[in-house]
Coordinates of C-alpha atoms and ligand atoms in Angstrom, one line a residue:
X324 CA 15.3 16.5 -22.8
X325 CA 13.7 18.8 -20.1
X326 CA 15.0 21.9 -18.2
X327 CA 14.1 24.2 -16.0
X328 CA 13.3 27.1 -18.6
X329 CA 11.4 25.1 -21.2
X330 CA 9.5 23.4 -17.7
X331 CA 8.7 27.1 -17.3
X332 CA 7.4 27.6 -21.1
X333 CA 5.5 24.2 -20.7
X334 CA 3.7 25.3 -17.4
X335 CA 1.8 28.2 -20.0
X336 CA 0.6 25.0 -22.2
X337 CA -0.5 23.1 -19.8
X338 CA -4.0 23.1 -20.6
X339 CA -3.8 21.8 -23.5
X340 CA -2.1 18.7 -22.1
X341 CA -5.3 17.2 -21.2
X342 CA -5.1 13.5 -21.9
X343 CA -7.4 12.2 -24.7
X344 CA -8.6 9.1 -22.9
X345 CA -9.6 5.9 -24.6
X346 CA -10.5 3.0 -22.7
X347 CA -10.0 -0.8 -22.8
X348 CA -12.3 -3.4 -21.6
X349 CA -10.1 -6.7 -20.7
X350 CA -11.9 -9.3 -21.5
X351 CA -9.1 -11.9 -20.2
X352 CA -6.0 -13.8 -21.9
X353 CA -3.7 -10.7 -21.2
X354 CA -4.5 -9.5 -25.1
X355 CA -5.7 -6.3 -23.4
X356 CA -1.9 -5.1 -22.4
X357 CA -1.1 -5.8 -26.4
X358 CA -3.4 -3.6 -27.6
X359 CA -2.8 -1.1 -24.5
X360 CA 0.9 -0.8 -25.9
X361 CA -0.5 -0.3 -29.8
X362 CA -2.4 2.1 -28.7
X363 CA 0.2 4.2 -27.0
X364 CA 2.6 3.6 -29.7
X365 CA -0.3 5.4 -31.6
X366 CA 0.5 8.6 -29.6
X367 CA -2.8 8.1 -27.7
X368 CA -3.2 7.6 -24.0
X369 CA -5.4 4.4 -23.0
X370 CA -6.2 3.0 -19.5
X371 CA -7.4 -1.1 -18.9
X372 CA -10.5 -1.7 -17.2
X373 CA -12.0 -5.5 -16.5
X374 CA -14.4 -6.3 -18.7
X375 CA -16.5 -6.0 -15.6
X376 CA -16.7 -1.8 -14.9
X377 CA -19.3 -0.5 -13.9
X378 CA -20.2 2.2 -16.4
X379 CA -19.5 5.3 -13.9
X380 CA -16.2 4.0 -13.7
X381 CA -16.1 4.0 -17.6
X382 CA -17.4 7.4 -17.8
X383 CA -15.4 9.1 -14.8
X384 CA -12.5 8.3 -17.4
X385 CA -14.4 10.6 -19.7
X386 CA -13.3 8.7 -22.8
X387 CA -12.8 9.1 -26.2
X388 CA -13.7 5.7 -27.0
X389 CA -13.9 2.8 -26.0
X390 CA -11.9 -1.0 -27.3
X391 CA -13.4 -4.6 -26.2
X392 CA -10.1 -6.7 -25.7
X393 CA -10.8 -10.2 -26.1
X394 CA -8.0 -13.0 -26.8
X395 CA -9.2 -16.1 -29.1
X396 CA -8.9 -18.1 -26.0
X397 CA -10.0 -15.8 -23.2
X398 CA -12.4 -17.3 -20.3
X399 CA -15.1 -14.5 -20.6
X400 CA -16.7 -15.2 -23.9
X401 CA -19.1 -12.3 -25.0
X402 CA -22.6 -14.0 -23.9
X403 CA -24.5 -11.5 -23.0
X404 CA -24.8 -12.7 -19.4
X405 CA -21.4 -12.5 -18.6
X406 CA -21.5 -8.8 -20.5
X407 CA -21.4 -6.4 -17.1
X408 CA -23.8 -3.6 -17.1
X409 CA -20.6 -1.4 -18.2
X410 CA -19.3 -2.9 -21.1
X411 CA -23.7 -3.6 -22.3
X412 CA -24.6 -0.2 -21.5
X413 CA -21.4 1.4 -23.6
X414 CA -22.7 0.0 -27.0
X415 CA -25.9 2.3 -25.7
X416 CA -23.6 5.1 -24.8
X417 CA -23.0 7.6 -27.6
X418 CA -19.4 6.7 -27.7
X419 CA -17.2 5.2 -30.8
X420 CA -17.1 1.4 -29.7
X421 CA -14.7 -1.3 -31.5
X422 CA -15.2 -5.1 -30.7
X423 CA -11.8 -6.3 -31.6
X424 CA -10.6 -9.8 -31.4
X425 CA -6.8 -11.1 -31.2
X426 CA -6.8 -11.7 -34.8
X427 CA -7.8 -8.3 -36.2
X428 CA -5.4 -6.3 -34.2
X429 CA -3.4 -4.3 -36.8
X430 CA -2.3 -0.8 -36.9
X431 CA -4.6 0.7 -39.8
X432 CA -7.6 -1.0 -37.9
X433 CA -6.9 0.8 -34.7
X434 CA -5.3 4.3 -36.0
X435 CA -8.8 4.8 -37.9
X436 CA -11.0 4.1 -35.0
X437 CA -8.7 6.2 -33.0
X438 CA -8.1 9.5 -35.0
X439 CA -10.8 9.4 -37.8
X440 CA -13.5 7.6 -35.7
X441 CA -12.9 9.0 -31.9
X442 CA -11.2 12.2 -32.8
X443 CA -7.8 11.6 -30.6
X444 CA -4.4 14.0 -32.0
X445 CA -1.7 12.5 -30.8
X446 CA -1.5 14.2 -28.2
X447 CA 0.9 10.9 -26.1
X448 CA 4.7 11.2 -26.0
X449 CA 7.2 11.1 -23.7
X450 CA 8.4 14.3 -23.9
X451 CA 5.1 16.4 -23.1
X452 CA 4.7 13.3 -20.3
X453 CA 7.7 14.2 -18.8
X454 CA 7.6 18.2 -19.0
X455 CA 4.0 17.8 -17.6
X456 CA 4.7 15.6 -14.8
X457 CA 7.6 17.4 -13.6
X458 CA 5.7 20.5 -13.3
X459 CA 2.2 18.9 -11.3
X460 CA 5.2 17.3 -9.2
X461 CA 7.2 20.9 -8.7
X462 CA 3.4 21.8 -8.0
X463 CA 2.3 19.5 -5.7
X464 CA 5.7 18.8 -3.5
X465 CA 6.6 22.5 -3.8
X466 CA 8.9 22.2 0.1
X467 CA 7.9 19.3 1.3
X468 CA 10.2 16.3 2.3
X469 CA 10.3 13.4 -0.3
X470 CA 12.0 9.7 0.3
X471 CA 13.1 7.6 -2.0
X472 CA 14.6 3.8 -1.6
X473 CA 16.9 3.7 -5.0
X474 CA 17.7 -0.2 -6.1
X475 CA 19.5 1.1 -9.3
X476 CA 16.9 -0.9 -11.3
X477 CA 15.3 1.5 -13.9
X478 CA 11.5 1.7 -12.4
X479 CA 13.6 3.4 -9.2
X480 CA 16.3 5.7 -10.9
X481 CA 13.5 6.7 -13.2
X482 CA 11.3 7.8 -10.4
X483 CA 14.0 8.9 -8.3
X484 CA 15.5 11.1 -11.0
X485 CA 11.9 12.6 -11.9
X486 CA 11.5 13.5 -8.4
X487 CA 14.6 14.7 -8.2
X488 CA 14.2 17.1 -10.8
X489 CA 10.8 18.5 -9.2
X490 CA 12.3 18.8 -5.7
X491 CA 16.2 18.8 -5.7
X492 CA 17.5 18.6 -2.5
X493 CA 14.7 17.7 -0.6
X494 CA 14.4 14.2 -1.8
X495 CA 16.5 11.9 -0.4
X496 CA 17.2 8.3 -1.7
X497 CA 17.9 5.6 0.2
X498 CA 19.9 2.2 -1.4
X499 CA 19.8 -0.6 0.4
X500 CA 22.7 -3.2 -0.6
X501 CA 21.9 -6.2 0.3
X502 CA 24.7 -7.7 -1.6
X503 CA 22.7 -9.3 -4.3
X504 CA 23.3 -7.6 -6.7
X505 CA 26.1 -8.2 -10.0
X506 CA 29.8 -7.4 -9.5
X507 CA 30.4 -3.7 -9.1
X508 CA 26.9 -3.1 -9.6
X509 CA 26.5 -1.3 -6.0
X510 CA 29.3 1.1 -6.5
X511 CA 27.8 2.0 -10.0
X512 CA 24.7 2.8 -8.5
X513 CA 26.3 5.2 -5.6
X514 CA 28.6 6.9 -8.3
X515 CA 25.8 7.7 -10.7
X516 CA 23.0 9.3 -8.6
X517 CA 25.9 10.5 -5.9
X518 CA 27.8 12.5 -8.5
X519 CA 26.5 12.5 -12.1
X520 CA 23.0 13.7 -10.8
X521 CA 24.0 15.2 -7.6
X522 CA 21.3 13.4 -5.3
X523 CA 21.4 13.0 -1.7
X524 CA 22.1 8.9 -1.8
X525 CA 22.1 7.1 1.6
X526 CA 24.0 3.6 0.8
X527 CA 23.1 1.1 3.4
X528 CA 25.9 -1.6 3.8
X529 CA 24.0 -5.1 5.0
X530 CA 25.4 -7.6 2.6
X531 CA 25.8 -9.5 6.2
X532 CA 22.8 -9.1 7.8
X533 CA 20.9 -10.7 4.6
X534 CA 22.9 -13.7 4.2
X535 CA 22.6 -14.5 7.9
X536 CA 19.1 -13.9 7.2
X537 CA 18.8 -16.2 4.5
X538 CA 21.4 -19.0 5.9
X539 CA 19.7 -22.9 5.0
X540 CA 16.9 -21.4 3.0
X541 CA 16.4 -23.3 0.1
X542 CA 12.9 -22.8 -0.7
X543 CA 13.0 -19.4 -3.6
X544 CA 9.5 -18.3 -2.5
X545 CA 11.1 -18.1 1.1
X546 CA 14.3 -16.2 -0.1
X547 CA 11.6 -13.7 -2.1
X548 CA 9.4 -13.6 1.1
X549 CA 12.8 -13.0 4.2
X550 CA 14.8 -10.3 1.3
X551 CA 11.2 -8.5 1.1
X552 CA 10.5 -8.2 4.7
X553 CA 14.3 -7.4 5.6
X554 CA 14.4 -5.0 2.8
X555 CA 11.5 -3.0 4.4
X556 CA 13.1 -3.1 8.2
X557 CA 16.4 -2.1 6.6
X558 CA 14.7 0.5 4.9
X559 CA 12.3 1.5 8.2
X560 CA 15.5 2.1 10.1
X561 CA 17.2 4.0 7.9
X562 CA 14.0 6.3 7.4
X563 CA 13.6 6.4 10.9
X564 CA 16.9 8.3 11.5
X565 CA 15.8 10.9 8.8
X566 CA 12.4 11.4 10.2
X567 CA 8.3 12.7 9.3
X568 CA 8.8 13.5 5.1
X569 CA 5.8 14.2 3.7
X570 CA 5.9 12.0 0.4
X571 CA 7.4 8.4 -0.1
X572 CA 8.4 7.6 -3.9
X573 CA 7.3 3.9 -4.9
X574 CA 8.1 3.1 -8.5
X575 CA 5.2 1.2 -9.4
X576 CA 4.4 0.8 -13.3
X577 CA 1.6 0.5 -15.4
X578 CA 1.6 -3.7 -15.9
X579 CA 1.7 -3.9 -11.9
X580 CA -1.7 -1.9 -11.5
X581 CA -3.9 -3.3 -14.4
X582 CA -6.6 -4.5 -12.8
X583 CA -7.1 -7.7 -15.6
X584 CA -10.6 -8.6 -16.7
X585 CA -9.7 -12.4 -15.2
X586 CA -8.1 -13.8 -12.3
X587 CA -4.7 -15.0 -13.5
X588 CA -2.8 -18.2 -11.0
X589 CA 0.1 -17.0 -9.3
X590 CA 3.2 -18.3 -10.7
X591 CA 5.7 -16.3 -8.5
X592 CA 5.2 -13.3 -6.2
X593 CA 7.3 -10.7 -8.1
X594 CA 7.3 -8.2 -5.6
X595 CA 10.3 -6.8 -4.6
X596 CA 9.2 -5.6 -0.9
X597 CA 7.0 -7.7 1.3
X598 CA 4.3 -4.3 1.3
X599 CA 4.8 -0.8 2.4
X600 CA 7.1 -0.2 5.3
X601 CA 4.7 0.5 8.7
X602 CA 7.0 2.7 10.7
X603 CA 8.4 5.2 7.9
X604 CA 6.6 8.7 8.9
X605 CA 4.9 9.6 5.3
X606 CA 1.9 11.2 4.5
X607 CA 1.4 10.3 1.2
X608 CA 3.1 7.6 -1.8
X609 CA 3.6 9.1 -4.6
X610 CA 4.1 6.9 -8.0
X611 CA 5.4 8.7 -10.8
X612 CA 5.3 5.9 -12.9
X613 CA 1.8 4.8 -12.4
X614 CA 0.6 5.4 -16.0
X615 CA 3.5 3.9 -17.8
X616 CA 4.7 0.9 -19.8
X617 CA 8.4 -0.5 -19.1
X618 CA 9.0 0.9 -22.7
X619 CA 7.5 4.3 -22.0
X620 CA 9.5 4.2 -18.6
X621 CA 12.6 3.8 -20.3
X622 CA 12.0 6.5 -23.1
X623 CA 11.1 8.9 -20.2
X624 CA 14.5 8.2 -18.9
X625 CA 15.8 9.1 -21.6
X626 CA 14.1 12.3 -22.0
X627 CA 15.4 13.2 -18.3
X628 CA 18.8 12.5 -19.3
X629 CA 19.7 9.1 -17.2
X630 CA 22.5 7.3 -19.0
X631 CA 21.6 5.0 -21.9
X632 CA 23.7 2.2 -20.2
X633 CA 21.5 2.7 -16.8
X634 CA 18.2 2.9 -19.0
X635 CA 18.8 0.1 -21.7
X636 CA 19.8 -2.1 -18.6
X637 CA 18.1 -5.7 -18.9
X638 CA 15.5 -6.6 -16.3
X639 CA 17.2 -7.9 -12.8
X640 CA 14.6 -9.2 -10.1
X641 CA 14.5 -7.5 -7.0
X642 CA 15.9 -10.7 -4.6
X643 CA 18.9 -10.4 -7.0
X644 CA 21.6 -13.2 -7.2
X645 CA 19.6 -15.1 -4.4
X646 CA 17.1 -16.5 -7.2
X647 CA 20.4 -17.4 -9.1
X648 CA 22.2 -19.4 -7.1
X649 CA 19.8 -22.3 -6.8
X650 CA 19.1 -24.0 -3.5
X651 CA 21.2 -22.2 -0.5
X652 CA 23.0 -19.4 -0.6
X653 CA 26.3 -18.8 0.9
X654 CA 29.1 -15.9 0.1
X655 CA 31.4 -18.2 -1.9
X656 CA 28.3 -19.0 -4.0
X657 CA 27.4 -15.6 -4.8
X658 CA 31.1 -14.9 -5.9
X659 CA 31.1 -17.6 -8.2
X660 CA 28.1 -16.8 -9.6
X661 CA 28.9 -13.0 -10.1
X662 CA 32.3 -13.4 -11.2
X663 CA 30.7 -16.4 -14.5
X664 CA 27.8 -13.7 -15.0
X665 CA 30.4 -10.6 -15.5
X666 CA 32.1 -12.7 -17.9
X667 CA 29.0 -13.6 -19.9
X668 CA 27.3 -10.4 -19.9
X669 CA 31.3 -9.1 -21.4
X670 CA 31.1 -11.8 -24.0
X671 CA 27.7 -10.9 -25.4
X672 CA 28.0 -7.0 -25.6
X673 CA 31.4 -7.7 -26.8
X674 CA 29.6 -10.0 -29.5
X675 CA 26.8 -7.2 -30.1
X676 CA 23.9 -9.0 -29.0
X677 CA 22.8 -7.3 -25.9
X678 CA 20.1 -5.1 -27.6
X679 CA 18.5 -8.1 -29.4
X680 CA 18.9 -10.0 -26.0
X681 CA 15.9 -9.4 -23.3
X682 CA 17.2 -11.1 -20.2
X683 CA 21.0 -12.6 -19.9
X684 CA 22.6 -14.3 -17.1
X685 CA 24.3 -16.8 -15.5
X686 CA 22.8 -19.4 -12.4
X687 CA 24.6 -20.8 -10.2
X688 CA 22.7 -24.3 -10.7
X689 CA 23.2 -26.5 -7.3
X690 CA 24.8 -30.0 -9.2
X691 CA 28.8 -30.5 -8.9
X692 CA 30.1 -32.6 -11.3
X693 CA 33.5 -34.2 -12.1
X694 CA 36.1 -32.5 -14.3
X695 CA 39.8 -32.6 -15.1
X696 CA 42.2 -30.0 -15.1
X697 CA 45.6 -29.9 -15.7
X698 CA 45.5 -33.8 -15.5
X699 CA 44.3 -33.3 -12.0
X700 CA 40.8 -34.4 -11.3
X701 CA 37.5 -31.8 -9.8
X702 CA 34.6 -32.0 -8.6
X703 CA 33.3 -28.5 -9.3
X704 CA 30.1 -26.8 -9.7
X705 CA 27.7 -25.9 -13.0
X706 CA 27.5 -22.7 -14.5
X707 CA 23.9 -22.7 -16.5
X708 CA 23.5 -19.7 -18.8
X709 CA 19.9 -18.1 -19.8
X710 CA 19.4 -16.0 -22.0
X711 CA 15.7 -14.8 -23.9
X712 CA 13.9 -12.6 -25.9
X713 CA 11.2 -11.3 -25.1
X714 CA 8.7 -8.3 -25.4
X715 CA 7.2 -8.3 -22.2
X716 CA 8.5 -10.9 -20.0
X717 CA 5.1 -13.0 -20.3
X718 CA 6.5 -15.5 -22.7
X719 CA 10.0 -16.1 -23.5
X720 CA 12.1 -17.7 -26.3
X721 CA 15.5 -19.2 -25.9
X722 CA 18.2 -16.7 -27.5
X723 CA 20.0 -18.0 -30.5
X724 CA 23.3 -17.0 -29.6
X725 CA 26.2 -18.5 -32.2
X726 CA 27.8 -21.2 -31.2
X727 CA 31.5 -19.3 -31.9
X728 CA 30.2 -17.0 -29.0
X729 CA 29.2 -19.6 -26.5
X730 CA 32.0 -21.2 -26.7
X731 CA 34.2 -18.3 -26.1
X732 CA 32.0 -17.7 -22.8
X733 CA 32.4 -21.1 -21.9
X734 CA 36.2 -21.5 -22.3
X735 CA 36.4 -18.1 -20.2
X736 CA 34.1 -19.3 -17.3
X737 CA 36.1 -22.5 -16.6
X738 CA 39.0 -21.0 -17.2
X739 CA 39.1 -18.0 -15.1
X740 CA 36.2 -18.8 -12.4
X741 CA 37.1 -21.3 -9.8
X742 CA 35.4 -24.0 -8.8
X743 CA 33.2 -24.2 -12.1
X744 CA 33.9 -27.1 -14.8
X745 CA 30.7 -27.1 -16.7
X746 CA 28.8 -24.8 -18.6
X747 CA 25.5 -25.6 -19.9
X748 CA 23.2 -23.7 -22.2
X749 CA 19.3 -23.5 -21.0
X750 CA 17.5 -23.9 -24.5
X751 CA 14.0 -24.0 -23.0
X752 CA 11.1 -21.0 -23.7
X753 CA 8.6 -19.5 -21.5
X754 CA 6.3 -21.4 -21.1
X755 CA 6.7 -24.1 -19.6
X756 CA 9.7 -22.7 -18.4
X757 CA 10.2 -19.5 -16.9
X758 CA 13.2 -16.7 -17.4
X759 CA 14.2 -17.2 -14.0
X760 CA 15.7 -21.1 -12.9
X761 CA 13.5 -20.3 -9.2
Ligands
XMP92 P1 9.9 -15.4 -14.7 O1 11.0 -16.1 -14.0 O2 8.6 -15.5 -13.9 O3 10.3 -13.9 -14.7 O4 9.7 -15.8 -16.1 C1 9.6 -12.9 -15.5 C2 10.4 -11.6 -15.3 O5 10.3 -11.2 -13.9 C3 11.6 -11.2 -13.3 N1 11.4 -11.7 -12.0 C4 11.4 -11.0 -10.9 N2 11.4 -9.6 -10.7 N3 11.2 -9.9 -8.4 C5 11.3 -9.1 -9.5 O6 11.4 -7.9 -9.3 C6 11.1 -11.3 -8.5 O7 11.0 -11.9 -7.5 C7 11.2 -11.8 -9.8 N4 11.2 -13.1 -10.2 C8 11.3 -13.0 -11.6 C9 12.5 -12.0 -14.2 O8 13.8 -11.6 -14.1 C10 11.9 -11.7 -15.6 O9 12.3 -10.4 -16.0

């Protein structure tokens, strides 16, 4: 964990920090992002390029060496005519090279090529990452005004928190609730930064003001698209009453900027804002996170002392509970919804499963269905829970939870949660489904 004094002691060795570079050439099929995280988890820093570089871009990277990523399946077979100049040229290069296919990727393979064949130490972890980046931030920001907008998600706290520690007081964060989020979740967020890390945290209350905005709508890519652009004019206003700061924190990760070596068909737009806010006075976005892996994100969190409940937290989209209750959304909806999913996520850290578990949570699924209670006959809604493992969120298996501990969750949900009768377990993967119902 990092502190002022031993940033101090670091600032003498920064120097040596220099990152030992090696670079890999994405040759499509995502295998490139595998072998991105291997290398890491070798203690080595890597960046991905498309297979396409030129070989100045290669080159301005100063590499140690250099990995061809190609995936059994992947589009850009290695014919030499669909070889760019970069990736021809850096078999010509005097540079270690390794041509390595999906099948051969194992850890001996790559731990020669990179210590015995490129020369790399180990020079990677998350501590020196984070004692060196909080210094070139104190450096950089020395008095200047940062802003921050906080979701409580762990890409934001992260950021936030690393900022924080660079500049203190002169970051503010901004959270907008737009009431989308699980029960008590808001409050947790406030108390956290507000008095565990002592940040200047400006909660914006407009749980209103986004349902009105998202009335009728039906269509998810239209609920991602309206909480996106109301998210940044929430956000533009508030900035707007704190005036010119000269930095604006975005907590973009590593996965989001990989430039991959062939066009992939968009399946959903994940992003959480609808682009950068036009009317917030900033001179420059800074992205502390730019270089990192949601794994490396999270041990960094750890190393600047965010709670392990805040850190370990399972992914949650950015439109929130709107994704979850399918079809339209309405307040009643969203209580229902949060109320089953509290009780699930209880039942399954209860049951000791939320570690092995990537994703968990209930949807609010549109279909009522007839029930009886008490001898008296319902018509009440269905409570679908998802839940997957995962290692990166691109494909997805169907948890095995035991049947003792569904069936406590399910007694639980129709029992204490009104207007539900019916529970269902999804039992589909990813692909052809997806983690999220829309
Ligand atoms: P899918 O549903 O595409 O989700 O299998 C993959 C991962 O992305 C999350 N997800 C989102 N995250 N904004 C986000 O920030 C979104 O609009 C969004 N949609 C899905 C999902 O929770 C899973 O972790």
């Amino acid at each position: 964990m990092i502190n002022d004094s031993s940033n101090e002691l670091f600032m003498e060795g920064m120097g040596l920090m220099s990152k030992e570079t090696v670079i890999i050439l994405d040759f499509g099929g995502q295998y490139s992002l595998s072998i991105a995280r291997k290398v890491r988890g070798l203690n080595v820093y890597c960046e991905i390029l498309p297979y396409h570089a030129s070989i100045e871009r290669i080159q301005e990277k100063n590499p140690l060496g250099i990995i061809f990523a190609r995936a059994a399946s992947s589009e850009a077979e290695s014919g030499t005519e669909e070889i760019s100049d970069g990736s021809a040229e850096a078999f010509e290069w005097e540079i270690p090279v390794l041509e390595l296919d999906e099948a051969d990727l194992e850890d001996q393979i790559l731990k020669n090529f990179l210590y015995d064949i490129c020369g790399c130490t180990g020079l990677w972890t998350m501590a020196n990452y984070a004692q060196e980046s909080v210094c070139d931030l104190k450096e950089q920001m020395k008095g200047k005004k940062v802003l921050c907008a906080l979701s409580g998600g762990v890409d934001s706290s992260v950021a936030a928190v690393m900022v924080h520690k660079a500049v203190g007081d002169n970051l503010t964060c901004i959270f907008v609730d737009h009431g989308l989020l699980r029960k008590d979740e808001g409050d947790q967020v406030e108390e956290t930064f507000k008095e565990q890390f002592q940040m200047n945290i400006i909660r914006v209350n407009v749980q209103e003001r986004f349902l009105n905005r998202l009335k009728g709508v039906t269509d998810p890519e239209t609920k991602r698209k309206i909480i996106g652009e109301e998210f940044i004019r929430v956000f533009e206003e508030e900035a707007k009453k704190i005036g010119a700061v000269d930095y604006l924190v975005q907590g973009t990760i590593y996965p989001d900027v990989v430039e991959s070596g062939v066009g992939a068909a968009l399946v959903k737009s994940h992003h959480n804002v609808g682009g950068l806010p036009d009317y917030v006075d900033f001179k420059e976005i800074v992205e502390p996170l730019r270089e990192l892996f949601k794994d490396e994100v999270r041990e960094l969190g750890e190393e600047l002392g965010i709670p392990k409940e805040l850190i370990w937290r399972q992914p949650f989209p950015g439109p929130g509970l709107a994704i979850r209750v399918i079809g339209d959304i309405t307040e009643e909806k969203l209580n229902i919804l949060r109320e089953a999913d509290a009780v699930f996520r209880d039942e399954i850290v209860k049951a000791g499963l939320d570690q092995e578990i990537w994703q968990y949570f209930a949807v609010l699924t549109g279909m009522r269905s007839v029930g009886v209670k008490a001898d008296v006959r319902t018509y009440d809604y269905t409570i679908a829970l998802r839940a997957v493992t995962s290692i990166d969120a691109m494909t997805a298996d169907w948890a095995r939870i035991p049947h003792d501990v569904l069936n406590t969750i399910s007694s639980r949900i129709v029992n204490d949660v009104e207007h539900v009768n019916r529970v269902v377990y999804d039992i589909t993967s990813k692909p052809p489904s997806t983690i999220e119902w829309e």
